[in-house]
């Protein structure tokens, strides 16, 4: 593996880790620490969960994937779906406040299935809807976490 190929894999991972770390650190700002007395978790719980997942999924792009590529255990074409997934997660977080949880999560679920190689529209629409509704029920009703409603509601 050439230096150029290694940088092409490690650089997006490093950028994603840095952005996730900065945003995660930002959620600990005292202005976000207000807890509503009727809620089990504060309003920053969901962003912290998503940002932690984003951070943990970005780390292998820096440390694990280049080593596997060097040993020829992993082919380059198999790396890019993981990179696209983490970028899709970043775009999902960016769209979440404007579109709201329901629409953004539905679109994210569809994009993830496309990245994974599913080409049957009815199936990924169905599973995106199931993921969206079930996660909404879990967060809103079960855990009583306030999710972004979006600007269109």
mmCIF file of C-alpha atoms in Angstrom:
data_model
loop_
_atom_site.group_PDB
_atom_site.id
_atom_site.type_symbol
_atom_site.label_atom_id
_atom_site.label_comp_id
_atom_site.label_asym_id
_atom_site.label_seq_id
_atom_site.Cartn_x
_atom_site.Cartn_y
_atom_site.Cartn_z
ATOM 1 C CA UNK A 1 0.000 0.000 0.000
ATOM 2 C CA UNK A 2 1.423 3.340 -1.016
ATOM 3 C CA UNK A 3 1.581 6.396 1.218
ATOM 4 C CA UNK A 4 -1.028 8.075 -0.966
ATOM 5 C CA UNK A 5 -3.459 5.165 -0.504
ATOM 6 C CA UNK A 6 -2.860 5.126 3.233
ATOM 7 C CA UNK A 7 -3.530 8.865 3.502
ATOM 8 C CA UNK A 8 -6.678 8.416 1.377
ATOM 9 C CA UNK A 9 -8.000 6.001 4.014
ATOM 10 C CA UNK A 10 -6.684 7.625 7.199
ATOM 11 C CA UNK A 11 -7.479 11.272 6.386
ATOM 12 C CA UNK A 12 -11.283 10.911 6.171
ATOM 13 C CA UNK A 13 -11.165 8.894 9.391
ATOM 14 C CA UNK A 14 -9.102 11.554 11.142
ATOM 15 C CA UNK A 15 -11.444 14.329 9.979
ATOM 16 C CA UNK A 16 -14.503 12.367 11.120
ATOM 17 C CA UNK A 17 -12.949 11.592 14.519
ATOM 18 C CA UNK A 18 -11.989 15.242 15.018
ATOM 19 C CA UNK A 19 -15.438 16.557 14.090
ATOM 20 C CA UNK A 20 -17.214 13.965 16.267
ATOM 21 C CA UNK A 21 -14.914 14.701 19.210
ATOM 22 C CA UNK A 22 -15.450 18.465 18.930
ATOM 23 C CA UNK A 23 -19.223 18.107 18.665
ATOM 24 C CA UNK A 24 -19.332 15.606 21.533
ATOM 25 C CA UNK A 25 -17.237 17.934 23.698
ATOM 26 C CA UNK A 26 -19.606 20.772 22.775
ATOM 27 C CA UNK A 27 -22.600 18.828 24.193
ATOM 28 C CA UNK A 28 -21.054 19.191 27.654
ATOM 29 C CA UNK A 29 -21.395 22.984 27.462
ATOM 30 C CA UNK A 30 -23.270 24.197 30.576
ATOM 31 C CA UNK A 31 -25.921 25.884 28.428
ATOM 32 C CA UNK A 32 -27.119 22.408 27.358
ATOM 33 C CA UNK A 33 -27.134 20.894 30.838
ATOM 34 C CA UNK A 34 -30.653 21.927 31.793
ATOM 35 C CA UNK A 35 -32.826 18.960 32.650
ATOM 36 C CA UNK A 36 -36.543 19.111 32.578
ATOM 37 C CA UNK A 37 -37.926 17.590 35.753
ATOM 38 C CA UNK A 38 -40.385 15.294 33.964
ATOM 39 C CA UNK A 39 -37.763 13.643 31.748
ATOM 40 C CA UNK A 40 -35.572 10.647 32.529
ATOM 41 C CA UNK A 41 -32.743 12.027 30.384
ATOM 42 C CA UNK A 42 -31.787 15.544 29.377
ATOM 43 C CA UNK A 43 -32.131 16.835 25.807
ATOM 44 C CA UNK A 44 -28.448 16.187 25.018
ATOM 45 C CA UNK A 45 -28.688 12.442 25.641
ATOM 46 C CA UNK A 46 -29.597 11.501 22.059
ATOM 47 C CA UNK A 47 -26.901 13.673 20.422
ATOM 48 C CA UNK A 48 -24.312 12.218 22.793
ATOM 49 C CA UNK A 49 -25.331 8.672 21.865
ATOM 50 C CA UNK A 50 -25.152 9.379 18.124
ATOM 51 C CA UNK A 51 -21.859 11.293 18.392
ATOM 52 C CA UNK A 52 -20.290 8.520 20.480
ATOM 53 C CA UNK A 53 -21.317 5.939 17.869
ATOM 54 C CA UNK A 54 -19.956 8.213 15.140
ATOM 55 C CA UNK A 55 -16.654 8.585 16.997
ATOM 56 C CA UNK A 56 -16.302 4.847 17.639
ATOM 57 C CA UNK A 57 -17.117 3.952 14.026
ATOM 58 C CA UNK A 58 -14.576 6.473 12.722
ATOM 59 C CA UNK A 59 -11.643 5.148 14.756
ATOM 60 C CA UNK A 60 -11.158 1.963 12.684
ATOM 61 C CA UNK A 61 -10.658 4.134 9.586
ATOM 62 C CA UNK A 62 -7.502 5.454 11.209
ATOM 63 C CA UNK A 63 -6.111 2.391 12.958
ATOM 64 C CA UNK A 64 -7.613 -0.898 11.752
ATOM 65 C CA UNK A 65 -8.425 -0.450 8.065
ATOM 66 C CA UNK A 66 -4.967 0.736 6.880
ATOM 67 C CA UNK A 67 -3.310 -2.220 8.609
ATOM 68 C CA UNK A 68 -5.764 -4.660 7.029
ATOM 69 C CA UNK A 69 -5.194 -3.093 3.613
ATOM 70 C CA UNK A 70 -1.422 -3.380 4.047
ATOM 71 C CA UNK A 71 -1.722 -7.068 4.821
ATOM 72 C CA UNK A 72 -4.061 -7.532 1.830
ATOM 73 C CA UNK A 73 -6.703 -8.903 4.172
ATOM 74 C CA UNK A 74 -9.115 -6.251 2.993
ATOM 75 C CA UNK A 75 -9.698 -4.942 -0.507
ATOM 76 C CA UNK A 76 -9.954 -1.209 -1.153
ATOM 77 C CA UNK A 77 -13.443 -1.506 -2.618
ATOM 78 C CA UNK A 78 -14.681 -3.000 0.658
ATOM 79 C CA UNK A 79 -13.456 -0.001 2.670
ATOM 80 C CA UNK A 80 -15.565 2.652 0.981
ATOM 81 C CA UNK A 81 -19.003 1.518 2.237
ATOM 82 C CA UNK A 82 -17.749 2.037 5.805
ATOM 83 C CA UNK A 83 -16.412 5.478 4.933
ATOM 84 C CA UNK A 84 -19.692 6.381 3.208
ATOM 85 C CA UNK A 85 -21.646 5.126 6.215
ATOM 86 C CA UNK A 86 -19.774 7.390 8.620
ATOM 87 C CA UNK A 87 -20.208 10.354 6.257
ATOM 88 C CA UNK A 88 -23.929 9.504 5.983
ATOM 89 C CA UNK A 89 -24.085 9.571 9.785
ATOM 90 C CA UNK A 90 -22.459 13.017 9.787
ATOM 91 C CA UNK A 91 -24.947 14.307 7.198
ATOM 92 C CA UNK A 92 -27.787 12.759 9.210
ATOM 93 C CA UNK A 93 -26.706 14.719 12.280
ATOM 94 C CA UNK A 94 -26.469 17.899 10.239
ATOM 95 C CA UNK A 95 -29.979 17.414 8.788
ATOM 96 C CA UNK A 96 -31.584 16.299 12.054
ATOM 97 C CA UNK A 97 -32.481 19.738 13.480
ATOM 98 C CA UNK A 98 -34.016 20.981 10.226
ATOM 99 C CA UNK A 99 -35.826 17.873 9.038
ATOM 100 C CA UNK A 100 -36.678 16.448 12.434
ATOM 101 C CA UNK A 101 -36.066 12.974 13.801
ATOM 102 C CA UNK A 102 -38.738 11.128 11.812
ATOM 103 C CA UNK A 103 -37.855 12.328 8.324
ATOM 104 C CA UNK A 104 -34.079 12.449 8.862
ATOM 105 C CA UNK A 105 -34.011 8.947 10.372
ATOM 106 C CA UNK A 106 -36.152 7.546 7.567
ATOM 107 C CA UNK A 107 -33.795 9.021 4.943
ATOM 108 C CA UNK A 108 -30.721 7.862 6.882
ATOM 109 C CA UNK A 109 -32.095 4.322 7.075
ATOM 110 C CA UNK A 110 -32.717 4.290 3.318
ATOM 111 C CA UNK A 111 -29.234 5.643 2.533
ATOM 112 C CA UNK A 112 -27.556 3.108 4.824
ATOM 113 C CA UNK A 113 -29.369 0.284 3.073
ATOM 114 C CA UNK A 114 -28.288 1.653 -0.309
ATOM 115 C CA UNK A 115 -24.692 1.824 0.912
ATOM 116 C CA UNK A 116 -25.008 -1.782 2.107
ATOM 117 C CA UNK A 117 -26.016 -2.813 -1.406
ATOM 118 C CA UNK A 118 -29.779 -3.244 -1.137
ATOM 119 C CA UNK A 119 -31.341 -2.283 -4.458
ATOM 120 C CA UNK A 120 -34.967 -3.222 -3.791
ATOM 121 C CA UNK A 121 -36.817 0.061 -3.129
ATOM 122 C CA UNK A 122 -39.862 -1.429 -1.426
ATOM 123 C CA UNK A 123 -37.703 -3.359 1.010
ATOM 124 C CA UNK A 124 -35.507 -0.447 2.068
ATOM 125 C CA UNK A 125 -38.506 1.890 2.317
ATOM 126 C CA UNK A 126 -40.270 -0.673 4.519
ATOM 127 C CA UNK A 127 -37.266 -1.271 6.798
ATOM 128 C CA UNK A 128 -36.471 2.437 7.015
ATOM 129 C CA UNK A 129 -40.035 3.091 8.154
ATOM 130 C CA UNK A 130 -39.870 0.249 10.697
ATOM 131 C CA UNK A 131 -36.522 1.504 12.060
ATOM 132 C CA UNK A 132 -37.834 5.055 12.300
ATOM 133 C CA UNK A 133 -41.083 4.203 14.067
ATOM 134 C CA UNK A 134 -39.566 1.655 16.450
ATOM 135 C CA UNK A 135 -36.679 3.927 17.454
ATOM 136 C CA UNK A 136 -39.069 6.877 17.862
ATOM 137 C CA UNK A 137 -41.314 4.789 20.156
ATOM 138 C CA UNK A 138 -38.273 3.647 22.147
ATOM 139 C CA UNK A 139 -36.799 7.129 22.591
ATOM 140 C CA UNK A 140 -39.928 9.280 22.911
ATOM 141 C CA UNK A 141 -42.284 6.985 24.779
ATOM 142 C CA UNK A 142 -39.979 4.515 26.517
ATOM 143 C CA UNK A 143 -37.042 6.689 27.527
ATOM 144 C CA UNK A 144 -38.914 10.020 27.342
ATOM 145 C CA UNK A 145 -36.146 11.668 25.341
ATOM 146 C CA UNK A 146 -37.093 14.781 23.434
ATOM 147 C CA UNK A 147 -36.182 14.279 19.783
ATOM 148 C CA UNK A 148 -35.902 17.082 17.234
ATOM 149 C CA UNK A 149 -39.272 17.828 15.637
ATOM 150 C CA UNK A 150 -37.839 19.783 12.708
ATOM 151 C CA UNK A 151 -38.754 23.138 11.303
ATOM 152 C CA UNK A 152 -41.585 21.790 9.173
ATOM 153 C CA UNK A 153 -43.801 20.699 12.108
#
